[in-house]
Coordinates of C-alpha atoms and ligand atoms in Angstrom, one line a residue:
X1 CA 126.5 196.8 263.5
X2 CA 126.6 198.3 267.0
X3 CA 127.9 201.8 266.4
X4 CA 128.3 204.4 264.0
X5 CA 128.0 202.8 260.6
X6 CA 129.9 204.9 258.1
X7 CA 129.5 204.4 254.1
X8 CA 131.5 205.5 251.6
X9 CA 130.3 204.6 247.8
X10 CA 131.5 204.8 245.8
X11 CA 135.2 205.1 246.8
X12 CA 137.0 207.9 244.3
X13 CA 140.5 208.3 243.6
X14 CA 141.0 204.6 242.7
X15 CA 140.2 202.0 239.6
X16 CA 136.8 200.6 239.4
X17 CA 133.8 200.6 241.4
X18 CA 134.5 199.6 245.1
X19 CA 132.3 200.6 248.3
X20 CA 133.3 200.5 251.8
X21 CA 131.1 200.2 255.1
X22 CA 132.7 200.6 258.4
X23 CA 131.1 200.5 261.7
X24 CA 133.4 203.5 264.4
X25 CA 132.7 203.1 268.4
X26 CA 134.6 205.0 270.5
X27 CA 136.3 207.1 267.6
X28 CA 138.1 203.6 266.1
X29 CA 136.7 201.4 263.3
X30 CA 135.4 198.2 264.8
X31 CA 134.3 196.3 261.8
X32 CA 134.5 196.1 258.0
X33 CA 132.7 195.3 254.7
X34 CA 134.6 195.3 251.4
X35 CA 132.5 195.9 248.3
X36 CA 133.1 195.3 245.0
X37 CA 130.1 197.0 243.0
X38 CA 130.3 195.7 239.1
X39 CA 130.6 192.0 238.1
X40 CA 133.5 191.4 236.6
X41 CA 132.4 189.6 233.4
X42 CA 135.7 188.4 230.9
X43 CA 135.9 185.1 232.3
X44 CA 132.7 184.2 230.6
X45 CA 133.6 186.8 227.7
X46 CA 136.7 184.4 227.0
X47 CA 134.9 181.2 226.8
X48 CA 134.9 179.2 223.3
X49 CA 137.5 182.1 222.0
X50 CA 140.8 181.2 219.9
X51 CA 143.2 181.0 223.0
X52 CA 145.7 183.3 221.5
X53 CA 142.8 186.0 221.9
X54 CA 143.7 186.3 225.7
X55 CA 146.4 188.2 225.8
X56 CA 144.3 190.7 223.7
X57 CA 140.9 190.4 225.8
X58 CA 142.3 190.1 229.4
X59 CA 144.0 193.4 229.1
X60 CA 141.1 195.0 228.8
X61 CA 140.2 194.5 232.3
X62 CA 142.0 197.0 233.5
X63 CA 143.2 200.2 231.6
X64 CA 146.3 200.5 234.6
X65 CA 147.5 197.2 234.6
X66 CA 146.9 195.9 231.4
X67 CA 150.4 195.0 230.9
X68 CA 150.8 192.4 233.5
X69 CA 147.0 190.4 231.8
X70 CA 148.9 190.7 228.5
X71 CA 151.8 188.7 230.5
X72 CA 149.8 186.3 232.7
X73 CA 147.9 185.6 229.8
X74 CA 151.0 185.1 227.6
X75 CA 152.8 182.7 230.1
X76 CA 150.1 180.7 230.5
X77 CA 149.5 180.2 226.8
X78 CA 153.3 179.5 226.5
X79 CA 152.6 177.1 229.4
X80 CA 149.6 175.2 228.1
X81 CA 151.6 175.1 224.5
X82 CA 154.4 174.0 225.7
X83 CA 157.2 176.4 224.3
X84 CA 159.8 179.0 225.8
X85 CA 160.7 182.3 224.2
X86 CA 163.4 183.1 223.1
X87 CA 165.9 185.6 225.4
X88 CA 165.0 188.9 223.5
X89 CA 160.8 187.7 223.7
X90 CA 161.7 187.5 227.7
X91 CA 163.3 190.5 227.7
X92 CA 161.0 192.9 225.8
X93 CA 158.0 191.2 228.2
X94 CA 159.9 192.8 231.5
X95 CA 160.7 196.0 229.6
X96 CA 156.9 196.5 228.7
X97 CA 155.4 195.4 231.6
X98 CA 158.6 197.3 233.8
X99 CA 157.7 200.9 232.2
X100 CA 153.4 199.9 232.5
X101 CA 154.8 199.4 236.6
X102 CA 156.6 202.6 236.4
X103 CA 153.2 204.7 235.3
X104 CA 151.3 202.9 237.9
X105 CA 153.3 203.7 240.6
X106 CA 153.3 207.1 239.8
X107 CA 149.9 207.3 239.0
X108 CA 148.8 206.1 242.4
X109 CA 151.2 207.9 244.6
X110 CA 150.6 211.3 242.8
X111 CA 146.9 211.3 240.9
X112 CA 145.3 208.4 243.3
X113 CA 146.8 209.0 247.0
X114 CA 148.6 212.2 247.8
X115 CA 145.8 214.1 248.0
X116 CA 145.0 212.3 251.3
X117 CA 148.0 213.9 252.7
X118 CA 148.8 216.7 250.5
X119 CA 146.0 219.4 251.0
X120 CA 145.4 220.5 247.1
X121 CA 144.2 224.2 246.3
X122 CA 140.9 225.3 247.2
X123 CA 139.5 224.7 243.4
X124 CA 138.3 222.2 241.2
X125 CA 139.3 219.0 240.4
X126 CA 140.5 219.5 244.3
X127 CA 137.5 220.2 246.0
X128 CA 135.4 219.3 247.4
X129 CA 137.3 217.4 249.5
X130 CA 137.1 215.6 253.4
X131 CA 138.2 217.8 255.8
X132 CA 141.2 216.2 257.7
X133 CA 144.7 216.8 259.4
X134 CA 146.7 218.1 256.5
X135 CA 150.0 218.4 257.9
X136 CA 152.4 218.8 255.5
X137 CA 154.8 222.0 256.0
X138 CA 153.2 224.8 253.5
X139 CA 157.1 224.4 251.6
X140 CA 156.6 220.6 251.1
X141 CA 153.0 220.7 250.3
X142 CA 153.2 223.6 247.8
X143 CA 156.1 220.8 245.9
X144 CA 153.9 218.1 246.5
X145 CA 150.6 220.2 244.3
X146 CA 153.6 221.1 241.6
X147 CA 154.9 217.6 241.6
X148 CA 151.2 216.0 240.9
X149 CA 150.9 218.6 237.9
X150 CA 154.6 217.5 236.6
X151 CA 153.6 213.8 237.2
X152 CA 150.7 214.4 234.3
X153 CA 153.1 214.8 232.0
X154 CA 155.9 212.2 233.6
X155 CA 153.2 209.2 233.3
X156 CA 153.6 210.1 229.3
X157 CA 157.0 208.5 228.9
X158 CA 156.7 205.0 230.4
X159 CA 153.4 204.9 227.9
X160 CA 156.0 205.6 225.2
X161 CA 158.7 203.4 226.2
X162 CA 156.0 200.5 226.3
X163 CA 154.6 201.5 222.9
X164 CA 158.4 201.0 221.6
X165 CA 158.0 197.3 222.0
X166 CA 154.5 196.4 222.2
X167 CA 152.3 199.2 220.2
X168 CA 150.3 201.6 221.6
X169 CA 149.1 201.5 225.7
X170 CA 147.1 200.7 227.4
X171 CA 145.6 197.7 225.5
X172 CA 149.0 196.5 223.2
X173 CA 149.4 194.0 220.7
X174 CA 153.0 193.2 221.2
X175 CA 152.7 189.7 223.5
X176 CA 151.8 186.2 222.2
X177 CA 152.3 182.7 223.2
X178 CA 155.9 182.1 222.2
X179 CA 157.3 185.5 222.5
X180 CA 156.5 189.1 220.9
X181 CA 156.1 190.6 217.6
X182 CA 158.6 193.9 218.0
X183 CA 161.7 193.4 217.2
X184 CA 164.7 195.0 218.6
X185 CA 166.2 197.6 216.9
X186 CA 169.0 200.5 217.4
X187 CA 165.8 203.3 217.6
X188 CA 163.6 201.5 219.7
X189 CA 166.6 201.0 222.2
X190 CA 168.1 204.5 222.0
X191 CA 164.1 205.9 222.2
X192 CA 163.3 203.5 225.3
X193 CA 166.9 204.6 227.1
X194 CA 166.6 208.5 227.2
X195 CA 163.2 208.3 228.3
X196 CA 164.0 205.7 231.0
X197 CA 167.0 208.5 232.2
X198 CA 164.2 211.3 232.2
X199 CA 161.6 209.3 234.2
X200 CA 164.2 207.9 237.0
X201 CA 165.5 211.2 237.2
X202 CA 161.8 211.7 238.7
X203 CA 162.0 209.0 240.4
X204 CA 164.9 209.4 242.1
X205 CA 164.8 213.3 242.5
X206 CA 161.0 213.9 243.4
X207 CA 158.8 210.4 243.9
X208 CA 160.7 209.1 246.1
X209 CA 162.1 211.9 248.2
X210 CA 158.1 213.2 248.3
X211 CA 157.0 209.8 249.7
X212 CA 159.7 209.8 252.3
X213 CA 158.5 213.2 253.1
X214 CA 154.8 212.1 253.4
X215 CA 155.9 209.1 256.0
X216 CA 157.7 211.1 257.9
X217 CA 154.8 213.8 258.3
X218 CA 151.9 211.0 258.7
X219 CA 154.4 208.8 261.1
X220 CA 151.8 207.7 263.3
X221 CA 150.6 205.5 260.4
X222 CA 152.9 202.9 260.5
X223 CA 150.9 201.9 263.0
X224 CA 147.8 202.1 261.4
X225 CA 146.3 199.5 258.3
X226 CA 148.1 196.4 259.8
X227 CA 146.0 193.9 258.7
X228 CA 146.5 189.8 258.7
X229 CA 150.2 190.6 258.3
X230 CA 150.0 187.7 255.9
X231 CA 151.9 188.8 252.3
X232 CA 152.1 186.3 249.6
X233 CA 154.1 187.0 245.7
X234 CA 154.3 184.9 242.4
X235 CA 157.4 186.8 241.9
X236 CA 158.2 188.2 238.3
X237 CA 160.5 189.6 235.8
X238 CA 162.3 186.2 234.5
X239 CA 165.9 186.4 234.9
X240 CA 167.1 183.8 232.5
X241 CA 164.7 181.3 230.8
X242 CA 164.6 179.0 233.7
X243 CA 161.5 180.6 235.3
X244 CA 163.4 180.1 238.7
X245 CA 165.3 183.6 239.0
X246 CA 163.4 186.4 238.6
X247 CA 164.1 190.0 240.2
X248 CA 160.7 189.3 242.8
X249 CA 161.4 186.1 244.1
X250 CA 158.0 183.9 244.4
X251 CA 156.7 183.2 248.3
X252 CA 154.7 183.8 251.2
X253 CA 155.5 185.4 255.1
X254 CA 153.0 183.9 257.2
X255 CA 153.5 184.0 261.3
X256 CA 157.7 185.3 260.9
X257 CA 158.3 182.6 258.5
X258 CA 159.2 183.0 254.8
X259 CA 157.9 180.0 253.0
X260 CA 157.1 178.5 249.3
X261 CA 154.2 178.6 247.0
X262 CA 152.2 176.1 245.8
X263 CA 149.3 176.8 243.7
X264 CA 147.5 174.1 244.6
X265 CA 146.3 175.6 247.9
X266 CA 145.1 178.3 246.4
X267 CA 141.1 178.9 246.1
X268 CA 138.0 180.9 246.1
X269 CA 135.3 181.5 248.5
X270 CA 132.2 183.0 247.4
X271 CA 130.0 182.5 250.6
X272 CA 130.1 186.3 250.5
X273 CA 130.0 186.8 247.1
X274 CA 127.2 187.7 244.4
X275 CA 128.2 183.9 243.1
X276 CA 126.8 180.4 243.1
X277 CA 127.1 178.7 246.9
X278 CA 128.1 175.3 245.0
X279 CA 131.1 177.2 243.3
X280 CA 133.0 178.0 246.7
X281 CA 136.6 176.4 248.0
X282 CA 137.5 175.7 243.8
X283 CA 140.9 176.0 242.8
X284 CA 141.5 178.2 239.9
X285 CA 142.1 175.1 237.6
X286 CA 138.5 173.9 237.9
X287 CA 136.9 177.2 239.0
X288 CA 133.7 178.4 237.8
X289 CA 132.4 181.8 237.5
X290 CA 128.4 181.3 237.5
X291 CA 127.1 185.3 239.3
X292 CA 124.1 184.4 242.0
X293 CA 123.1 188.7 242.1
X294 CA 120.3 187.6 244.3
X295 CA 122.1 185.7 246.8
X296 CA 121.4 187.1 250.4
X297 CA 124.1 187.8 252.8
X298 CA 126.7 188.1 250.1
X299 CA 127.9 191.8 249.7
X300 CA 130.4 191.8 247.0
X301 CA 131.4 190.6 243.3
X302 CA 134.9 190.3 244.1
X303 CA 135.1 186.5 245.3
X304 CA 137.3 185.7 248.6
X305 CA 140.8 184.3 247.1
X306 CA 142.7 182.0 250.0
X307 CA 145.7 180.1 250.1
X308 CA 145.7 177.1 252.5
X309 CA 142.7 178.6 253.8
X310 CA 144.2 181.8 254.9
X311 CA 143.6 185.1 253.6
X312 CA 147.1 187.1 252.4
X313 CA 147.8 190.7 251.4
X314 CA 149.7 191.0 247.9
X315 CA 151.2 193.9 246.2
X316 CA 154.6 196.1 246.5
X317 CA 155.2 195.3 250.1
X318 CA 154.8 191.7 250.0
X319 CA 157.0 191.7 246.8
X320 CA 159.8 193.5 248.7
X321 CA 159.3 191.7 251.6
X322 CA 159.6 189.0 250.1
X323 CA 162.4 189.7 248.3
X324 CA 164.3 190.8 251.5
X325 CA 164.5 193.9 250.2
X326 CA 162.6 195.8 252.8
X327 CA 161.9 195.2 256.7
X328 CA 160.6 198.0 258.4
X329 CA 157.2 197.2 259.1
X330 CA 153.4 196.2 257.4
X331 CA 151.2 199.0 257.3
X332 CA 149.7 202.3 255.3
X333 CA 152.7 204.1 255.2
X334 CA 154.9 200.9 254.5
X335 CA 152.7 200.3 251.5
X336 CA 153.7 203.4 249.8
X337 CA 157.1 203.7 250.9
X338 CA 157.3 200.1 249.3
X339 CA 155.7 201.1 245.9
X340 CA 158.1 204.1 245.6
X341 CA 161.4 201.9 246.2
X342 CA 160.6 199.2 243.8
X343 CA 159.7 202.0 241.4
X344 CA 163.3 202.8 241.7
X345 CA 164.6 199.3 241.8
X346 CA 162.5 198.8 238.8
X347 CA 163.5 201.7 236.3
X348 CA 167.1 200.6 237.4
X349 CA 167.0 197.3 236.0
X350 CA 165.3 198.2 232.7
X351 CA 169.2 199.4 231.6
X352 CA 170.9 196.4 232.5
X353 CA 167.6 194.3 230.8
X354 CA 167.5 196.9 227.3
X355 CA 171.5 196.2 227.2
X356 CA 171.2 192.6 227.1
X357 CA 168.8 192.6 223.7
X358 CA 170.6 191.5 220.6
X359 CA 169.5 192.7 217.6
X360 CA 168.9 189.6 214.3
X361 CA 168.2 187.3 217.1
X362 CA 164.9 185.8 217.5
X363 CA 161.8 187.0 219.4
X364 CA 159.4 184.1 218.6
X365 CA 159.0 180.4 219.2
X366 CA 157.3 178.5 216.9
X367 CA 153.8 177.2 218.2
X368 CA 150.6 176.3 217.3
X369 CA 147.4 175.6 219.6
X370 CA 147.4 172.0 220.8
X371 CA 144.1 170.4 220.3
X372 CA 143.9 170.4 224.5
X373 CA 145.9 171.2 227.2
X374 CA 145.8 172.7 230.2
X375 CA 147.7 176.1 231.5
X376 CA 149.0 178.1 234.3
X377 CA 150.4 182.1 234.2
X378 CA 151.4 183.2 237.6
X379 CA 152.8 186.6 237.7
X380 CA 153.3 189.9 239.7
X381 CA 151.3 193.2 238.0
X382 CA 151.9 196.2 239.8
X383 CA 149.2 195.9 242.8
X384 CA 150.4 191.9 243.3
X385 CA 149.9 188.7 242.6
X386 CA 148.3 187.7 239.2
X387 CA 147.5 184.6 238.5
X388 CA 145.6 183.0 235.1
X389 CA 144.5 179.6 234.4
X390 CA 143.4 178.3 230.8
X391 CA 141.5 175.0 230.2
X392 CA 141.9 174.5 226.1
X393 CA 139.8 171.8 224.4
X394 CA 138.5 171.1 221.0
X395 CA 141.5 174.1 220.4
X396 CA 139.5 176.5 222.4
X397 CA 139.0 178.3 225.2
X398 CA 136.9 175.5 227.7
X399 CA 137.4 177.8 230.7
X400 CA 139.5 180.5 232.0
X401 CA 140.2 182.2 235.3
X402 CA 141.9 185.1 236.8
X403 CA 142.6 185.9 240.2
X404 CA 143.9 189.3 240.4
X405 CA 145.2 191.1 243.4
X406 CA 142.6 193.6 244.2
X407 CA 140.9 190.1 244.6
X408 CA 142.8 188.9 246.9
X409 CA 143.1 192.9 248.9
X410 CA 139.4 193.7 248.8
X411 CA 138.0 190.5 249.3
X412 CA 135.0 190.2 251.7
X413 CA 134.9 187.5 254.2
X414 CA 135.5 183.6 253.4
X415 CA 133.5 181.0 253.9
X416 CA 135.0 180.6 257.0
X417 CA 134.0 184.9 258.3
X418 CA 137.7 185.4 257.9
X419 CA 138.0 189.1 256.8
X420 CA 139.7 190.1 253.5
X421 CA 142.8 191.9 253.8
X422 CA 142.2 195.1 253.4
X423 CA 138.5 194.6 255.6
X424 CA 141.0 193.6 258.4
X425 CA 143.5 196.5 257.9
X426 CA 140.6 199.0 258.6
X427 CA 139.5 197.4 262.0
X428 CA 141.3 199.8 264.7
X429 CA 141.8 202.6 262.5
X430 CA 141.1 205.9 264.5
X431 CA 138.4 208.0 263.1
X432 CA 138.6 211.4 264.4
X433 CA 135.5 213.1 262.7
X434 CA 133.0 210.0 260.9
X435 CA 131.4 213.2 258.8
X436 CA 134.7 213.3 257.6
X437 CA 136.5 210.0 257.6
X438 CA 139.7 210.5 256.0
X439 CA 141.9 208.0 257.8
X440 CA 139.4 205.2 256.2
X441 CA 140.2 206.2 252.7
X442 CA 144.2 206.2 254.0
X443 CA 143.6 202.9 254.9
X444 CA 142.0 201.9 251.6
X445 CA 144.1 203.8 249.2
X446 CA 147.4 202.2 250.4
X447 CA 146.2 199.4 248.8
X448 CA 145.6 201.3 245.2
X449 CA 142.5 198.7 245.0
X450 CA 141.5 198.6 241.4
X451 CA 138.1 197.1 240.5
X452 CA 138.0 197.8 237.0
X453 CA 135.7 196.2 234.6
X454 CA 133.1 196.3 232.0
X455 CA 129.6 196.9 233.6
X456 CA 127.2 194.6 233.5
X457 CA 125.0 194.8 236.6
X458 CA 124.2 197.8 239.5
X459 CA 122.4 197.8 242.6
X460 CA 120.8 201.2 242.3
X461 CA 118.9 201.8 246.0
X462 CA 119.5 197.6 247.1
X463 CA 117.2 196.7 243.6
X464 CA 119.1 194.6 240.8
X465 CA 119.1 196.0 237.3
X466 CA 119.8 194.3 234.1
X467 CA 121.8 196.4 231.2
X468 CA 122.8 195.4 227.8
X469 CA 125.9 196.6 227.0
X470 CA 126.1 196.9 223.2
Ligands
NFE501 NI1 143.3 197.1 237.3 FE1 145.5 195.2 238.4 C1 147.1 195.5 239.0 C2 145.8 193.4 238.0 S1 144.0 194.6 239.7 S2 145.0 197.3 238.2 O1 148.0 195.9 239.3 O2 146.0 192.3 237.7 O3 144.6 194.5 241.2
MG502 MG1 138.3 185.5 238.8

């Protein structure tokens, strides 16, 4: 690196363990390293298990998202069996997983992100902090510290409303292949509805309106964390039983073009990650997680997802997009106007979704694990695209792979030296004062990068270390 290299690890204020390395000449960044500190190890965790364990085991990647593994683990069980829930299984899925969206929105706007605009009071847990160009008006900002306090205790109910259906969050038991094991009743409906009034009265009245406030204040970054401009969605929340409509259509903008999805073009690089050279370009259906922590060059355990070779930004934006729900623009401040809208967009469809449940009708379909097949569960959870992939032999678990989206936002560079996503939305980024590089972590947070997992391997001072976790 030719100028000043600034390093920031670990990252705070998101999920998991994620470094970031920039290199600032002439006050902008001018290159980018993604790192993904702790290997991610349930892929190997979930080999030889009962596949009906996977809904269970791949939430606990993630205490945010946990939902949206419970779902990409229970479609592509109901894939690989063969079956399709029933209506009321389909709709108690996208009311779970709709209310886990709803906390994590709020969660990263409030807890995660605003204190990179909103300047918090000079005590703990809000210093220390970087200094930086807090520009709020001392009215909006004194909301903005009052609203994060009031979002605590918001982030409660959508917990609740999932527990209704599922049992308790983050890690429920409600989901399995062939539909869910609540079922509906006149309580769980009325106890689900006046919390879902309470928390888009939030919405509506304070999320929203505080995130408009924030873009207009920080307007210069709509030009700022750009990126590939590449934005790719599996879509999600099934319409009817077709698993064609859905409320987030499924597809990709590449170059002014909306286009389809196939997942066949999608793969992994790991020429830059802590993995196996002979395991790059796979597509999920054959992919192989096999860690390499002593491979030089690579910098990350987070692999380098692609699709057709290219690398593509997922998550709220690309989802409303997409959808054609929103135009304005790809950058930081797009991101979070993006997540705050289809928070509202989502809380209003949970009404229409909780109305159509109908009580003594069924919320499971029969099935039984086939002696071997092979599956496919391609989702949205609330940072973007999910995908999981199940090979079952011998009535177990032979291999299975998730791609998440913080995969496919932090990746480092492909096999090919392509930047990741969010590597390529820092290049350009000014940096006023590198003792105190703010707009980096602007950059960085938009995405709400989560790199959650169990640890099993650090790199304390560039030496590997083996742990036993027990
Ligand atoms: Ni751990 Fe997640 C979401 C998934 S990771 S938060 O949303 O899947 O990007
Ligand atoms: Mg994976």
């Amino acid at each position: 690196m030719a100028g000043r290299k600034i390093v920031i690890d670990p990252v705070t204020r998101i999920e998991g363990h994620l470094g970031i390395e920039v290199e600032v000449a002439q006050g902008r960044v001018i290159d980018a390293r993604s790192m993904g500190t702790l290997f991610r190890g349930f892929e190997l965790i979930l080999k030889g298990r009962d596949p009906r364990d996977a809904p269970h085991l791949t939430q606990r990647i993630c205490g945010v998202c946990s939902a949206s593994h419970g779902l990409a683990a229970s479609y592509n069980l109901d894939n690989a069996f063969g079956v399709t829930p029933p209506d009321n299984a389909r709709i108690i899925r996208n009311l779970v997983v709709g209310a886990n969206y709803i906390h994590s929105h709020i969660l990263h706007f409030y807890h995660l992100s605003a204190l990179d605009y909103v300047r918090g009071p000079d005590t703990a847990p809000f210093i220390p902090r970087y200094k930086g160009d807090y520009r709020l008006p001392k009215d909006v900002n004194d909301a903005c510290v009052a609203h994060y306090l009031e979002a605590l205790k918001m982030r409660m109910l959508p917990h609740q409303m999932r527990a209704l259906f599922a049992g308790k969050a983050p890690h429920h038991v409600g989901f399995v292949p062939g539909g869910v094991t609540q079922k509906p009743t006149v309580d769980k409906i009325t106890g689900f509805l006046w919390r879902l009034r309470k928390v888009q009265d939030f919405i509506n009245n304070t999320y929203v309106p505080d995130a408009m406030a924030i873009a207009s204040a920080y307007s210069d970054y709509k030009k700022i964390g750009l990126g590939h401009k590449n934005l790719l969605a599996y879509g999600t929340f099934d319409l009817d039983s077709t698993g064609k409509n859905k409320l987030f259509k499924r597809g990709r903008y590449i170059g002014g073009k909306l286009l389809d999805v196939d997942a066949a073009k999608i793969t992994e690089d790991v020429k830059y990650s802590w993995y196996e050279d002979k395991t790059s370009g796979k597509n999920p259906t054959e992919g192989v997680t096999e860690p390499q922590p002593h491979k030089p060059d690579a910098y990350s355990w987070v692999k380098a997802p692609r699709y057709d070779g290219l690398p593509y930004e997922v998550g709220p934006l690309a989802r409303m997009w997409i959808n054609g729900d929103y135009k304005q623009g790809i950058s930081v401040i797009d991101r979070h106007i993006t997540r705050a809208l289809e928070t509202q967009k989502i809380a209003n469809a949970l009404e229409g979704w909780l109305m159509q449940l109908k009580l003594n009708e069924p919320i499971w379909t029969e099935c039984s694990v086939p002696e071997s097949a092979d599956g496919c569960g391609m989702v949205e959870a609330p940072r973007g695209a999910l995908g999981h992939w199940v090979r079952i032999r011998n009535h177990k678990i032979e291999n299975y792979q998730c791609v998440v989206p913080s995969t496919w936002n932090t990746s480092p560079r492909d096999d090919k030296g392509i930047r990741g996503p969010m590597e390529q939305a820092l290049i350009d980024t000014p940096v006023a004062d590198p003792d105190n590089p703010i707009e980096v972590l602007r950059v960085v947070r938009s995405f709400d990068p989560c790199l959650a997992c169990a640890v099993h391997l650090i790199k304390p001072n560039g030496r590997m270390k083996k742990f036993r976790v027990v």
